[in-house]
Coordinates of C-alpha atoms in Angstrom, one line a residue:
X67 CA 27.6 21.7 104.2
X68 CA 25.0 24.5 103.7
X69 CA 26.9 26.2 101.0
X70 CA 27.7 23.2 98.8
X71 CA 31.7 23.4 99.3
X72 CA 33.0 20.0 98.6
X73 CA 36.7 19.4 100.2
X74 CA 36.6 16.7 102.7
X75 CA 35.3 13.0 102.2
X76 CA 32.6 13.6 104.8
X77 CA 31.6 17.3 102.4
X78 CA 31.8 15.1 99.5
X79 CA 29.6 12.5 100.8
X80 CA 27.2 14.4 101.4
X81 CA 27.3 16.1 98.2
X82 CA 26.6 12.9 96.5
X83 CA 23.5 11.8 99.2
X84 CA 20.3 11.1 97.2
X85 CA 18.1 13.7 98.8
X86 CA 15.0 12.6 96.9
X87 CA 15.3 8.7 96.8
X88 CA 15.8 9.0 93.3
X89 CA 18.2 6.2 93.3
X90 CA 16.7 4.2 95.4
X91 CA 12.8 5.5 95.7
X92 CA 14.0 5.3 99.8
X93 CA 14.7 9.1 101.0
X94 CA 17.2 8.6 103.8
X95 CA 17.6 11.0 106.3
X96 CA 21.3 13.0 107.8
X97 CA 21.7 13.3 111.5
X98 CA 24.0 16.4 112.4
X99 CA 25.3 16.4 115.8
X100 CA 27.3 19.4 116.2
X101 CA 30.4 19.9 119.0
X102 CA 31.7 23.4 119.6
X103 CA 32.7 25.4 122.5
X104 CA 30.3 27.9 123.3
X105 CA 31.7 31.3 121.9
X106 CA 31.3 29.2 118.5
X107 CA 28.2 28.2 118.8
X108 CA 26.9 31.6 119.7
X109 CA 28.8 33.0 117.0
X110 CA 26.2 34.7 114.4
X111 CA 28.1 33.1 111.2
X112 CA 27.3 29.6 113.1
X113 CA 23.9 30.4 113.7
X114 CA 22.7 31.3 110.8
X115 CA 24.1 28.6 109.0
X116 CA 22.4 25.9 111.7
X117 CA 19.3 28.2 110.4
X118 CA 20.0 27.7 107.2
X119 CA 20.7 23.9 107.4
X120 CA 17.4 23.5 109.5
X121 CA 15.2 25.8 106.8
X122 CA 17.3 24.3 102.9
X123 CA 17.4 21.0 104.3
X124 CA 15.3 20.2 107.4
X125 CA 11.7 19.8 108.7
X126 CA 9.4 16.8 108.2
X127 CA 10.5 16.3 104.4
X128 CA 13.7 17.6 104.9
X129 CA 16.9 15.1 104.5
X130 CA 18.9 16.4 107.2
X131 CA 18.1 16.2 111.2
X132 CA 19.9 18.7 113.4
X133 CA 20.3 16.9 116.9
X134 CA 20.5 20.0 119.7
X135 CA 23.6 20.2 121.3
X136 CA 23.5 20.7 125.1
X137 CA 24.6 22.7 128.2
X138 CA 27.4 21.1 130.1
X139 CA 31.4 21.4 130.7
X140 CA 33.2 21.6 127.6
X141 CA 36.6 20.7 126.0
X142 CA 38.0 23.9 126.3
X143 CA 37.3 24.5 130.3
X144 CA 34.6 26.3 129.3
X145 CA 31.1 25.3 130.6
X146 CA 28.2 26.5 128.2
X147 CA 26.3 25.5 125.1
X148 CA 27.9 23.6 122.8
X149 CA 28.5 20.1 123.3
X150 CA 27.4 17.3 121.2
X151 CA 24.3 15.6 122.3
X152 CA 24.6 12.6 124.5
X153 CA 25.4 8.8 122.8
X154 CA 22.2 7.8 124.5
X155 CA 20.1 10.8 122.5
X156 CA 22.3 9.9 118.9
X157 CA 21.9 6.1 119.2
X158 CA 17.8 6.7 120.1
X159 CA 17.6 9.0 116.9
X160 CA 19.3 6.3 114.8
X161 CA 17.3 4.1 116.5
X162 CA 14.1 5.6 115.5
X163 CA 15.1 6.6 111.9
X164 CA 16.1 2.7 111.4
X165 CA 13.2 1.9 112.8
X166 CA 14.6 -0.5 115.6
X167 CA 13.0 -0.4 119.1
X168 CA 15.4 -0.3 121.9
X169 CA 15.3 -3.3 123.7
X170 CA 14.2 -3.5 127.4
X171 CA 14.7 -5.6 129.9
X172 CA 11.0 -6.3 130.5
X173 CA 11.1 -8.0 126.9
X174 CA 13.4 -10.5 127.6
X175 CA 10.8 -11.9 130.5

């Protein structure tokens, strides 16, 4: 993704995303939620490419957010850094980038 290589639908994709709103005049925004076992998460090739995503393409006007991936037992037996951030945190950041509020109970009342 950070270096522009184009060989999967989802590379492709995002290739094509309208980073600026040009098309549009709306700038819509990429959540990355990452999964890998910890000895690839820690590798340095990995992290400076999450560095490099968050610094080409992040921040407050920035088209791509980077949700954190947590602590906890992984796919591989492993337990570590690494795994993809909970539904609950990636339907909240969708949430808030839609711009829906989560419904609580007390509303229905």
């Amino acid at each position: 993704m950070v270096h522009g290589i184009s060989d999967s639908l989802l590379s492709s994709t995002i290739l094509a995303w309208d980073t600026d709103g040009f098309v549009d005049g709306k700038k819509k925004k990429i959540l990355v939620a990452t999964a890998m076992n910890t000895a690839m998460f820690r590798n340095p090739i990995t992290q400076r490419n999450l560095k490099l995503l968050n610094e080409l393409m992040g921040g407050a006007d920035g088209w791509v957010e980077e949700l954190q991936t947590i602590s906890k037992g992984l796919a591989c037996g492993d337990v570590g850094q690494g795994a993809m951030a909970t539904v609950d945190t990636i339907v909240a950041a969708i949430e808030e980038k839609l711009g829906l509020a989560a419904k609580d109970s007390r509303d229905e009342e």
